[in-house]
Coordinates of C-alpha atoms (C1' of nucleotides) in Angstrom, one line a residue:
Chain A
M28 CA 7.1 190.4 86.2
L29 CA 6.4 186.8 85.3
T30 CA 6.3 183.6 87.1
I31 CA 7.9 180.5 85.6
S32 CA 4.6 179.1 84.3
Q33 CA 3.7 182.4 82.7
L34 CA 7.1 182.6 81.0
A35 CA 6.7 179.0 79.9
A36 CA 3.2 179.7 78.5
Y37 CA 4.4 182.7 76.5
A38 CA 7.1 180.7 74.9
G39 CA 5.0 177.6 74.5
V40 CA 7.2 175.2 76.5
T41 CA 6.8 173.3 79.7
V42 CA 7.9 174.5 83.1
R43 CA 10.1 171.5 83.4
A44 CA 11.9 172.5 80.2
V45 CA 12.6 176.0 81.5
R46 CA 14.1 174.6 84.6
H47 CA 16.2 172.2 82.5
Y48 CA 17.5 175.1 80.5
H49 CA 18.5 176.8 83.7
Q50 CA 20.3 173.7 84.8
V51 CA 22.3 173.4 81.6
G52 CA 23.1 177.1 81.6
L53 CA 21.1 178.0 78.5
L54 CA 18.9 180.4 80.3
P55 CA 20.4 182.4 83.1
E56 CA 18.9 181.9 86.6
P57 CA 16.7 185.0 87.2
A58 CA 16.2 186.9 90.5
R59 CA 13.9 185.5 93.1
D60 CA 11.1 187.2 94.9
H61 CA 10.7 187.2 98.7
S62 CA 9.4 183.6 98.8
G63 CA 12.0 182.1 96.5
Y64 CA 9.9 182.2 93.3
R65 CA 11.8 182.9 90.1
T66 CA 10.8 186.2 88.5
Y67 CA 11.2 186.8 84.8
G68 CA 11.0 189.7 82.4
A69 CA 10.3 190.2 78.7
A70 CA 13.9 189.7 77.8
D71 CA 13.7 186.1 79.2
V72 CA 10.7 185.4 77.0
V73 CA 12.7 186.5 74.0
R74 CA 15.7 184.4 74.9
L75 CA 13.5 181.4 75.6
I76 CA 11.6 181.7 72.3
R77 CA 14.9 181.8 70.4
I78 CA 16.1 178.8 72.3
R79 CA 13.0 176.9 71.4
T80 CA 13.1 177.9 67.8
L81 CA 16.5 176.3 67.5
A82 CA 15.7 173.3 69.6
E83 CA 12.6 172.6 67.5
A84 CA 14.6 172.8 64.4
G85 CA 16.6 169.8 65.7
V86 CA 19.6 171.7 67.1
P87 CA 21.1 169.8 70.1
L88 CA 20.8 171.9 73.3
A89 CA 24.5 171.8 73.7
R90 CA 25.0 173.7 70.5
V91 CA 22.1 176.2 70.9
Q92 CA 24.3 178.6 73.0
E93 CA 27.0 178.9 70.3
L94 CA 24.3 179.5 67.6
L95 CA 22.6 182.2 69.5
D96 CA 25.6 184.4 69.5
A97 CA 27.1 183.4 66.2
S98 CA 27.8 185.7 63.3
P99 CA 25.7 185.1 60.2
S100 CA 28.5 183.2 58.5
E101 CA 29.3 181.0 61.5
F102 CA 25.6 180.5 61.8
G103 CA 25.3 179.3 58.3
A104 CA 28.2 176.9 58.6
A105 CA 26.8 175.5 61.9
V106 CA 23.3 175.1 60.3
D107 CA 24.9 173.2 57.4
Q108 CA 26.6 170.8 59.7
I109 CA 23.5 170.2 61.8
D110 CA 21.5 169.6 58.7
A111 CA 24.1 167.0 57.6
E112 CA 23.7 165.2 60.9
L113 CA 20.0 165.2 60.5
R114 CA 20.4 163.8 57.0
A115 CA 22.6 161.0 58.4
K116 CA 19.9 160.1 61.0
V117 CA 17.3 160.0 58.3
R118 CA 19.4 157.7 56.2
E119 CA 19.9 155.4 59.1
L120 CA 16.1 155.2 59.8
Q121 CA 15.5 154.6 56.1
E122 CA 17.9 151.7 56.2
H123 CA 16.0 150.4 59.2
R124 CA 12.8 150.6 57.3
R125 CA 14.4 148.8 54.3
R126 CA 15.6 146.0 56.6
I127 CA 12.3 145.6 58.4
A128 CA 10.5 145.4 55.1
Q129 CA 12.5 142.3 54.3
L130 CA 11.5 140.6 57.5
A131 CA 8.1 139.6 56.0
A132 CA 8.1 135.8 56.6
G133 CA 9.4 134.0 59.7
D134 CA 12.3 132.2 58.0
T135 CA 13.7 135.4 56.4
L136 CA 14.8 136.3 60.0
A137 CA 18.6 136.2 59.8
V138 CA 18.7 133.8 56.9
P139 CA 20.0 134.7 53.4
A140 CA 17.6 134.4 50.6
E141 CA 19.3 131.4 49.0
V142 CA 18.8 129.5 52.3
V143 CA 15.1 130.4 52.4
T144 CA 14.6 128.9 49.0
Y145 CA 16.4 125.8 50.0
L146 CA 14.3 125.5 53.2
D147 CA 11.1 126.0 51.3
R148 CA 12.1 123.2 49.0
L149 CA 12.6 120.9 52.0
R150 CA 9.3 121.9 53.5
G151 CA 7.6 121.4 50.1
A152 CA 9.0 117.9 49.9
G153 CA 7.4 116.9 53.2
V154 CA 10.2 117.3 55.7
S155 CA 8.9 118.1 59.2
T156 CA 8.8 121.6 60.6
A157 CA 11.1 120.7 63.4
M158 CA 13.7 119.4 61.1
V159 CA 13.5 122.5 58.8
E160 CA 13.9 124.7 61.8
G161 CA 17.0 122.8 62.8
E162 CA 18.4 123.2 59.3
R163 CA 17.5 126.9 59.4
D164 CA 19.4 127.4 62.7
A165 CA 22.4 125.6 61.4
W166 CA 22.4 127.8 58.3
I167 CA 22.1 130.9 60.5
L168 CA 25.3 129.8 62.1
M169 CA 26.9 129.0 58.7
A170 CA 25.9 132.4 57.3
A171 CA 27.4 134.1 60.4
R172 CA 30.7 132.3 60.0
W173 CA 31.1 132.3 56.2
P174 CA 28.7 134.8 54.7
E175 CA 30.5 134.9 51.4
Q176 CA 30.3 131.2 50.8
I177 CA 26.6 130.8 51.3
P178 CA 25.6 130.8 47.6
E179 CA 28.3 128.2 46.9
F180 CA 27.2 126.0 49.7
M181 CA 23.5 126.3 48.8
A182 CA 24.3 125.3 45.2
E183 CA 25.9 122.2 46.4
K184 CA 23.1 121.4 48.8
N185 CA 20.5 121.8 46.1
A186 CA 22.5 119.5 43.9
Q187 CA 22.5 116.9 46.6
L188 CA 18.8 117.2 47.0
D189 CA 18.4 116.4 43.3
D190 CA 19.5 112.9 44.3
P191 CA 16.2 111.2 45.6
R192 CA 18.2 109.3 48.2
T193 CA 19.0 112.6 50.0
L194 CA 15.3 113.4 50.5
R195 CA 14.7 109.8 51.6
L196 CA 17.3 110.2 54.2
Y197 CA 15.6 113.3 55.6
L198 CA 12.2 111.6 55.7
L199 CA 13.6 108.5 57.3
I200 CA 15.2 110.5 60.1
D201 CA 11.9 112.4 60.6
E202 CA 10.0 109.1 60.9
L203 CA 12.5 107.7 63.4
N204 CA 12.3 110.9 65.4
E205 CA 8.7 110.3 65.9
A206 CA 8.7 106.6 66.3
G207 CA 11.6 106.5 68.8
L208 CA 15.0 105.0 68.4
D209 CA 14.9 101.8 66.5
D210 CA 18.3 100.3 65.9
E211 CA 17.4 98.2 63.0
R212 CA 16.1 101.1 60.9
L213 CA 18.8 103.4 62.1
G214 CA 21.2 100.9 60.7
A215 CA 19.6 101.2 57.3
V216 CA 20.0 105.0 57.6
A217 CA 23.6 104.7 58.4
D218 CA 24.1 102.3 55.5
L219 CA 22.5 104.8 53.2
M220 CA 24.7 107.6 54.5
V221 CA 27.8 105.5 54.1
E222 CA 26.9 104.7 50.5
M223 CA 26.4 108.3 49.6
N224 CA 29.6 109.4 51.4
E225 CA 31.6 106.9 49.4
E226 CA 30.2 108.4 46.2
S227 CA 31.0 111.9 47.4
A228 CA 34.5 110.9 48.2
R229 CA 35.0 109.4 44.8
R230 CA 33.8 112.7 43.2
G231 CA 36.2 114.6 45.4
D232 CA 33.4 116.5 47.2
L233 CA 34.8 115.7 50.6
D234 CA 38.2 117.3 49.8
R235 CA 36.6 120.5 48.7
Q236 CA 34.5 120.5 51.9
D237 CA 37.7 120.1 53.9
G238 CA 38.9 123.4 52.4
A239 CA 35.7 125.3 53.0
L240 CA 35.1 124.1 56.6
G241 CA 38.6 124.9 57.8
D242 CA 37.6 126.0 61.3
D243 CA 37.7 122.9 63.5
A244 CA 36.4 124.7 66.6
F245 CA 33.4 126.0 64.6
V246 CA 32.7 122.6 63.1
A247 CA 32.8 121.1 66.6
L248 CA 30.3 123.7 67.7
L249 CA 27.9 122.8 64.8
D250 CA 28.3 119.1 65.7
A251 CA 27.4 119.8 69.3
F252 CA 24.4 121.8 68.1
A253 CA 23.2 119.0 66.0
T254 CA 23.6 116.5 68.8
S255 CA 21.8 118.6 71.3
A256 CA 18.9 119.3 69.0
H257 CA 18.4 115.6 68.0
P258 CA 19.5 112.9 70.4
M259 CA 19.4 110.5 67.6
V260 CA 22.4 112.0 66.0
E261 CA 24.7 110.6 68.7
R262 CA 23.5 107.1 68.1
L263 CA 23.9 107.6 64.3
Q264 CA 27.4 108.7 64.8
E265 CA 28.2 105.5 66.7
L266 CA 26.7 103.5 63.9
M267 CA 28.7 105.5 61.3
A268 CA 31.9 105.0 63.4
E269 CA 31.3 101.2 63.2
R270 CA 31.2 101.6 59.5
G271 CA 34.5 103.6 59.4
W272 CA 33.2 107.2 59.3
T273 CA 33.6 110.0 61.9
G274 CA 32.3 113.5 62.3
W275 CA 28.9 114.8 61.4
I276 CA 28.9 118.2 59.7
K277 CA 32.2 117.4 58.2
M278 CA 32.4 113.6 57.6
E279 CA 35.8 111.9 57.3
R280 CA 37.1 108.4 57.0
A281 CA 38.3 107.2 60.4
Chain B
M4 CA 31.7 125.7 74.3
L5 CA 32.2 129.4 73.8
T6 CA 33.3 132.3 76.0
I7 CA 31.3 135.5 75.9
S8 CA 33.8 137.2 73.5
Q9 CA 33.7 134.3 71.1
L10 CA 29.9 134.3 71.1
A11 CA 29.9 138.0 70.5
A12 CA 32.4 137.7 67.7
Y13 CA 30.3 135.0 65.9
A14 CA 27.2 137.2 66.1
G15 CA 29.1 140.4 65.3
V16 CA 28.2 142.3 68.5
T17 CA 30.1 143.7 71.4
V18 CA 30.5 141.8 74.7
R19 CA 28.8 144.6 76.5
A20 CA 25.8 144.2 74.3
V21 CA 25.5 140.5 75.1
R22 CA 25.6 141.3 78.8
H23 CA 23.0 143.9 78.3
Y24 CA 20.7 141.4 76.6
H25 CA 21.2 139.1 79.7
Q26 CA 20.3 142.0 81.9
V27 CA 17.0 142.7 80.1
G28 CA 16.2 139.0 79.8
L29 CA 16.5 138.8 76.0
L30 CA 19.2 136.2 76.2
P31 CA 19.0 133.6 79.0
E32 CA 21.9 133.6 81.4
P33 CA 24.0 130.5 80.5
A34 CA 25.8 128.0 82.8
R35 CA 29.1 129.1 84.3
D36 CA 32.4 127.2 84.3
H37 CA 34.4 126.5 87.5
S38 CA 35.8 130.0 87.6
G39 CA 32.5 131.8 87.0
Y40 CA 32.9 132.4 83.2
R41 CA 29.8 132.2 81.2
T42 CA 29.8 129.3 78.7
Y43 CA 27.7 129.4 75.5
G44 CA 26.7 126.9 72.9
A45 CA 25.6 127.1 69.2
A46 CA 22.0 127.7 70.2
D47 CA 23.0 130.9 71.9
V48 CA 24.7 132.1 68.8
V49 CA 21.5 131.5 66.8
R50 CA 19.4 133.3 69.3
L51 CA 21.8 136.2 69.5
I52 CA 22.0 136.6 65.8
R53 CA 18.2 136.6 65.5
I54 CA 18.1 139.3 68.2
R55 CA 20.6 141.4 66.3
T56 CA 18.8 141.0 63.1
L57 CA 15.6 142.5 64.6
A58 CA 17.5 145.2 66.6
E59 CA 19.4 146.3 63.5
A60 CA 16.1 146.6 61.7
G61 CA 15.1 149.2 64.2
V62 CA 13.0 147.0 66.5
P63 CA 13.1 148.3 70.1
L64 CA 14.7 145.7 72.3
A65 CA 11.6 145.6 74.5
R66 CA 9.6 144.2 71.5
V67 CA 12.2 141.8 70.2
Q68 CA 11.1 139.1 72.6
E69 CA 7.5 139.1 71.3
L70 CA 8.6 139.1 67.7
L71 CA 10.9 136.2 68.2
D72 CA 8.1 133.9 69.2
A73 CA 5.3 135.4 67.1
S74 CA 3.3 133.6 64.5
P75 CA 3.8 134.8 61.0
S76 CA 0.6 136.9 61.0
E77 CA 1.4 138.5 64.4
F78 CA 4.9 139.1 63.1
G79 CA 3.5 140.8 60.0
A80 CA 1.3 143.1 62.1
A81 CA 4.0 144.0 64.5
V82 CA 6.4 144.7 61.6
D83 CA 3.8 147.0 60.1
Q84 CA 3.4 148.9 63.4
I85 CA 7.2 149.3 63.9
D86 CA 7.5 150.5 60.3
A87 CA 4.8 153.1 61.0
E88 CA 6.8 154.3 64.0
L89 CA 10.0 154.5 61.9
R90 CA 8.1 156.5 59.3
A91 CA 6.9 158.9 62.0
K92 CA 10.4 159.4 63.2
V93 CA 11.6 160.1 59.7
R94 CA 8.9 162.7 59.2
E95 CA 9.8 164.4 62.4
L96 CA 13.4 164.6 61.3
Q97 CA 12.4 165.9 57.9
E98 CA 10.4 168.6 59.6
H99 CA 13.5 169.5 61.6
R100 CA 15.4 169.8 58.4
R101 CA 12.8 172.0 56.8
R102 CA 12.8 174.3 59.8
I103 CA 16.6 174.5 60.0
A104 CA 16.7 175.3 56.3
Q105 CA 14.6 178.4 57.1
L106 CA 17.1 179.7 59.7
A107 CA 19.4 181.0 57.1
A108 CA 19.8 184.6 58.2
G109 CA 20.1 185.9 61.8
D110 CA 16.8 187.8 61.9
T111 CA 14.8 184.9 60.7
L112 CA 15.4 183.2 64.0
A113 CA 12.0 183.2 65.7
V114 CA 10.6 186.1 63.6
P115 CA 7.8 185.7 61.0
A116 CA 8.7 186.6 57.5
E117 CA 6.5 189.8 57.4
V118 CA 8.5 191.1 60.4
V119 CA 11.8 190.4 58.7
T120 CA 10.7 192.4 55.7
Y121 CA 9.8 195.3 58.0
L122 CA 13.1 195.1 59.9
D123 CA 15.0 195.1 56.7
R124 CA 13.2 198.2 55.6
L125 CA 14.2 200.0 58.9
R126 CA 17.8 198.9 58.5
G127 CA 17.8 200.1 54.9
A128 CA 16.5 203.5 55.9
G129 CA 19.5 204.0 58.2
V130 CA 18.1 203.0 61.6
S131 CA 20.8 201.7 63.9
T132 CA 21.5 198.0 64.5
A133 CA 20.7 198.3 68.2
M134 CA 17.3 199.8 67.5
V135 CA 16.5 197.2 64.9
E136 CA 17.4 194.4 67.4
G137 CA 15.2 196.0 70.0
E138 CA 12.3 196.1 67.4
R139 CA 13.0 192.5 66.5
D140 CA 12.8 191.3 70.1
A141 CA 9.6 193.2 70.6
W142 CA 8.1 191.5 67.6
I143 CA 9.3 188.1 68.8
L144 CA 7.2 188.8 71.8
M145 CA 4.2 190.0 69.8
A146 CA 4.4 187.0 67.5
A147 CA 4.4 184.7 70.6
R148 CA 1.3 186.4 72.0
W149 CA -0.7 187.1 68.9
P150 CA 0.7 184.9 66.1
E151 CA -2.5 185.3 64.0
Q152 CA -2.5 189.1 64.0
I153 CA 1.1 189.6 62.9
P154 CA 0.3 190.3 59.2
E155 CA -2.3 192.8 60.2
F156 CA 0.0 194.6 62.6
M157 CA 2.8 194.7 60.1
A158 CA 0.6 196.1 57.4
E159 CA -0.3 199.0 59.8
K160 CA 3.4 199.4 60.7
N161 CA 4.4 199.7 57.1
A162 CA 1.6 202.2 56.5
Q163 CA 3.0 204.3 59.4
L164 CA 6.4 204.1 57.9
D165 CA 5.1 205.6 54.7
D166 CA 4.8 208.8 56.6
P167 CA 8.3 210.4 56.6
R168 CA 7.8 211.7 60.1
T169 CA 7.8 208.1 61.5
L170 CA 11.3 207.5 60.1
R171 CA 12.4 210.9 61.4
L172 CA 11.3 209.8 64.8
Y173 CA 13.4 206.6 64.7
L174 CA 16.4 208.5 63.5
L175 CA 16.1 211.2 66.1
I176 CA 15.9 208.7 68.9
D177 CA 18.9 207.0 67.5
E178 CA 20.9 210.2 67.6
L179 CA 19.8 211.0 71.1
N180 CA 20.8 207.5 72.2
E181 CA 24.3 208.2 71.1
A182 CA 24.5 211.9 72.1
G183 CA 23.1 211.3 75.6
L184 CA 19.9 212.7 77.1
D185 CA 19.2 216.2 76.0
D186 CA 15.9 217.6 77.2
E187 CA 15.4 220.2 74.6
R188 CA 15.6 217.8 71.7
L189 CA 13.7 215.2 73.6
G190 CA 11.0 217.8 73.9
A191 CA 10.9 218.1 70.2
V192 CA 10.6 214.3 69.9
A193 CA 7.7 214.3 72.3
D194 CA 6.0 217.1 70.4
L195 CA 6.3 215.1 67.2
M196 CA 4.9 212.0 68.8
V197 CA 1.9 213.9 70.3
E198 CA 1.2 215.4 66.9
M199 CA 1.1 212.0 65.2
N200 CA -0.9 210.5 68.1
E201 CA -3.5 213.2 67.6
E202 CA -3.8 212.3 64.0
S203 CA -4.1 208.6 64.7
A204 CA -6.8 209.3 67.2
R205 CA -8.7 211.3 64.7
R206 CA -8.5 208.5 62.2
G207 CA -9.6 206.0 64.9
D208 CA -6.5 204.0 64.8
L209 CA -6.1 204.1 68.6
D210 CA -9.5 202.5 69.2
R211 CA -8.7 199.6 66.9
Q212 CA -5.4 199.2 68.7
D213 CA -7.2 199.0 72.0
G214 CA -9.1 196.0 70.7
A215 CA -6.0 194.3 69.4
L216 CA -3.9 194.8 72.4
G217 CA -6.4 193.6 74.9
D218 CA -4.0 192.0 77.4
D219 CA -3.0 194.6 79.9
A220 CA -0.5 192.4 81.7
F221 CA 1.3 191.7 78.4
V222 CA 1.3 195.3 77.4
A223 CA 2.9 196.2 80.7
L224 CA 5.5 193.5 80.0
L225 CA 6.3 195.1 76.7
D226 CA 6.5 198.5 78.2
A227 CA 8.9 197.3 80.9
F228 CA 10.9 195.7 78.2
A229 CA 11.2 198.9 76.2
T230 CA 12.1 200.8 79.3
S231 CA 14.8 198.4 80.3
A232 CA 16.3 198.3 76.8
H233 CA 16.4 202.1 76.4
P234 CA 16.6 204.3 79.5
M235 CA 15.5 207.2 77.4
V236 CA 12.0 205.7 77.1
E237 CA 11.3 206.5 80.7
R238 CA 12.2 210.2 80.3
L239 CA 10.1 210.4 77.1
Q240 CA 7.1 208.9 78.9
E241 CA 7.4 211.7 81.5
L242 CA 7.4 214.3 78.7
M243 CA 4.5 212.7 77.1
A244 CA 2.6 212.6 80.3
E245 CA 3.1 216.4 80.6
R246 CA 1.5 216.6 77.2
G247 CA -1.5 214.5 78.3
W248 CA -0.5 211.0 77.0
T249 CA 0.3 207.8 78.9
G250 CA 1.5 204.4 78.1
W251 CA 4.1 203.5 75.5
I252 CA 3.3 200.4 73.4
K253 CA -0.4 201.3 73.7
M254 CA -0.8 205.1 74.0
E255 CA -3.8 206.5 75.6
R256 CA -5.0 210.0 76.5
A257 CA -4.5 210.6 80.2
Chain C
dC23 C1' -9.7 177.8 107.7
dT24 C1' -9.7 175.0 103.9
dT25 C1' -8.9 174.2 99.1
dG26 C1' -6.6 174.0 94.9
dA27 C1' -3.3 175.9 92.0
dC28 C1' 1.1 177.4 91.9
dC29 C1' 6.1 177.4 93.4
dT30 C1' 10.5 175.0 95.3
dT31 C1' 14.5 171.2 95.2
dG32 C1' 15.8 166.4 94.4
dA33 C1' 15.8 162.3 92.2
dC34 C1' 14.6 158.4 89.1
dG35 C1' 13.4 156.8 84.3
dC36 C1' 13.9 156.2 79.4
dG37 C1' 17.1 153.3 75.2
dG38 C1' 21.0 150.9 74.2
dC39 C1' 24.6 150.3 75.2
dG40 C1' 30.1 152.8 75.8
dT41 C1' 33.3 153.3 79.1
dC42 C1' 35.7 153.3 83.2
dA43 C1' 36.9 150.9 87.8
dA44 C1' 38.6 147.4 90.5
dC45 C1' 39.4 142.8 90.7
dC46 C1' 40.0 137.6 89.4
dC47 C1' 41.7 133.7 86.0
dT48 C1' 44.6 131.7 82.7
dG49 C1' 48.3 130.6 79.8
dC50 C1' 52.8 131.7 78.3
dA51 C1' 57.7 133.4 78.6
dC52 C1' 61.3 134.0 81.6
Chain D
dG1 C1' 58.9 130.8 91.0
dT2 C1' 57.4 135.5 88.8
dG3 C1' 55.6 138.7 85.7
dC4 C1' 52.8 140.0 82.1
dA5 C1' 49.2 140.1 78.6
dG6 C1' 44.8 139.3 77.6
dG7 C1' 40.8 137.1 78.9
dG8 C1' 36.7 137.1 82.4
dT9 C1' 33.5 139.2 86.5
dT10 C1' 30.2 142.8 88.8
dG11 C1' 29.0 147.6 89.5
dA12 C1' 28.2 152.1 88.3
dC13 C1' 28.1 156.4 85.7
dG14 C1' 27.1 158.9 81.2
dC15 C1' 24.4 160.2 77.2
dC16 C1' 19.9 163.5 75.7
dG17 C1' 15.9 166.1 76.8
dC18 C1' 13.2 166.4 79.4
dG19 C1' 8.5 163.6 82.0
dT20 C1' 7.1 162.3 86.2
dC21 C1' 6.7 161.5 91.0
dA22 C1' 7.8 163.0 95.9
dA23 C1' 7.6 166.1 99.7
dG24 C1' 7.1 170.0 100.8
dG25 C1' 6.2 175.8 101.1
dT26 C1' 3.2 179.9 99.1
dC27 C1' -0.7 182.3 97.4
dA28 C1' -5.4 183.9 96.2
dA29 C1' -10.2 182.8 96.6
dG30 C1' -14.4 181.1 99.0

DNA sequence: CTTGACCTTGACGCGGCGTCAACCCTGCAC
DNA sequence: GTGCAGGGTTGACGCCGCGTCAAGGTCAAG
C-alpha cells in the first residue's frame, strides 16, 4: 500500500495535484488508514498516470474523464477537437507576437503608420517634442474615432505642411510656449491663422472637413483636450474670435 | 466630459475592463460628478487606448505601466523579453499538440510504443481483451518505474512469446477465468509454469531478472495488483508454492 | 524526548476580466 | 405624478490548475 507521496512519485506529479484530482473527482478518494492517511494501490497509480498523460497533452481536466472511458472513435473525435483548440491558442499567441514586433519605436504605440510618418516629418522640421506628443495623442484619438479616414486626413495634413507658413505656425507656437504668453506675438499668430483659414475656405477645404468631422461631441472633446494640454490655445481662440472665427479642431466663421 | 461607457466605446473595450484598470492602478481614478459618476476626458481615452494596444499585443497588465513610461531602449528590451515569453508559450502549446497527436489509439495512452507492439501481438494471438488490458496496466506501471529498461524488457518478453508454451499459458488462464476455478486444470497450468521456470533458471534468466527488478516494495505492489485484478492468481500462487516457487512478478525458488 | 519528514484540512493567490446582485440616477413618455 | 428603460455605483464569485502558506496530527529514527 502506498502513501500519497509515494503515489505521486510513481506518477511523477505533485502531492497537491493528486489532492486536486480528488477534489474535482478525477481520481476516486481511496480508503484511509487508522490515522486518516490515504492509502493507494497499483490501480491508482495506473489511473493517475493515464490522467497525467492526457493532462500533459493539453487536455483540460474537465474533459479527461470522458476521454478515459471513451471508445476509440469518440476518443479520436475528441482529440481532434482539442487539437483544434490548441491550434486556435497558438494562432492567438502568434498574433500577439506579430503585434508586439510592430511596437518597436515609442510613437508606433497605438498610432497608424501614416501618422508616424507625419510626426517624424514634424520632428525633423524642428517642432518640439512636447508639441509632437500632443499631436500624437490627438491622432490617437482621431484614429480611434475614424480609423478608416486616417490615410485621407494624413494626405491633407501633409499637403498643408508643404506650405511653409504651416511650419512657421508650429514653430511660432513652440517659441511662445517657452517664452510665456505675449499678446503681441500671439496676435501675429492669429493673423496668420486667419489668413490661411480664408484660403482654405476659398478652396472649399472647410466644407469637406465639415463632412468628415460630423461628430460634434467628439470635436468638443478634442478641443477640450487641446485646451488642457496648452493653456495658450484658449487665448488664441479669443483672438481668433475677435477676428471672426470660432472653434479649434474644426474652425468655422462666427 | 465622458461617462465610463463612452470612454470604453471610444477605446473599444468593455466597461468592466476600464474598472479593472482602475482597480489595478493602470488608469487613474477620475473625478466624480455630483451623483458619483466617473467623468473622463480626452487624455483618459488616449491613455486607455495605449494600454489596450499593449495588452492586445500580449503584454501582461502588470508590465504595461513600466512600458508606457519607458525610454525607447528600455522599451525595446522589454518587448524582446515579452516576445521571448510568448515564444515559450507557443512552444509549449506545440509540444501539447505533438503529444496529443500521438494519442491516436486507446492503448497508446501512457504506454511506450514497444509495449503497444507487444500487446497487439497478444491480441492478435487470441488473448482476451481483459487479459490484454491487465497486461497494459502492468506495463504502464513498469514504464513509470523503469522507463529506460522498457525496450530491454520487451525484447525478453517477445523472446518468451516465441515459445508456443507461453501463449498456451495465456490462453489456458483465459479459459479458466471464464470457466471458473477448476483445481485440476489449474494444476496443469502450475506444472507448465514450473517447467518453464526451471528452464529459465538453467539459462540464468532469473538472475538477470533479480537485478532488473531490484525494488522489492514495487514488486510487491505489482503482485498485489495482479492478485486484485484476477482472483485466480492467488490460487495459482498457492499451487506454485506447493511446487517450491514463490512470488509472482519476480519468481524465486522457495 | 526531540527532531524532521510526512500526513491532514482549509484557504488564498494568480490573470483578466465576465457575470450576477442589489441598488441609485436620469431622462422620457404617459 | 408615475413608471420604465437604460445608464451608473460597489461588491463578490467564477474560471483553471494547481502553488503556497497555515496550523495542526503522525511516524520512524537517534
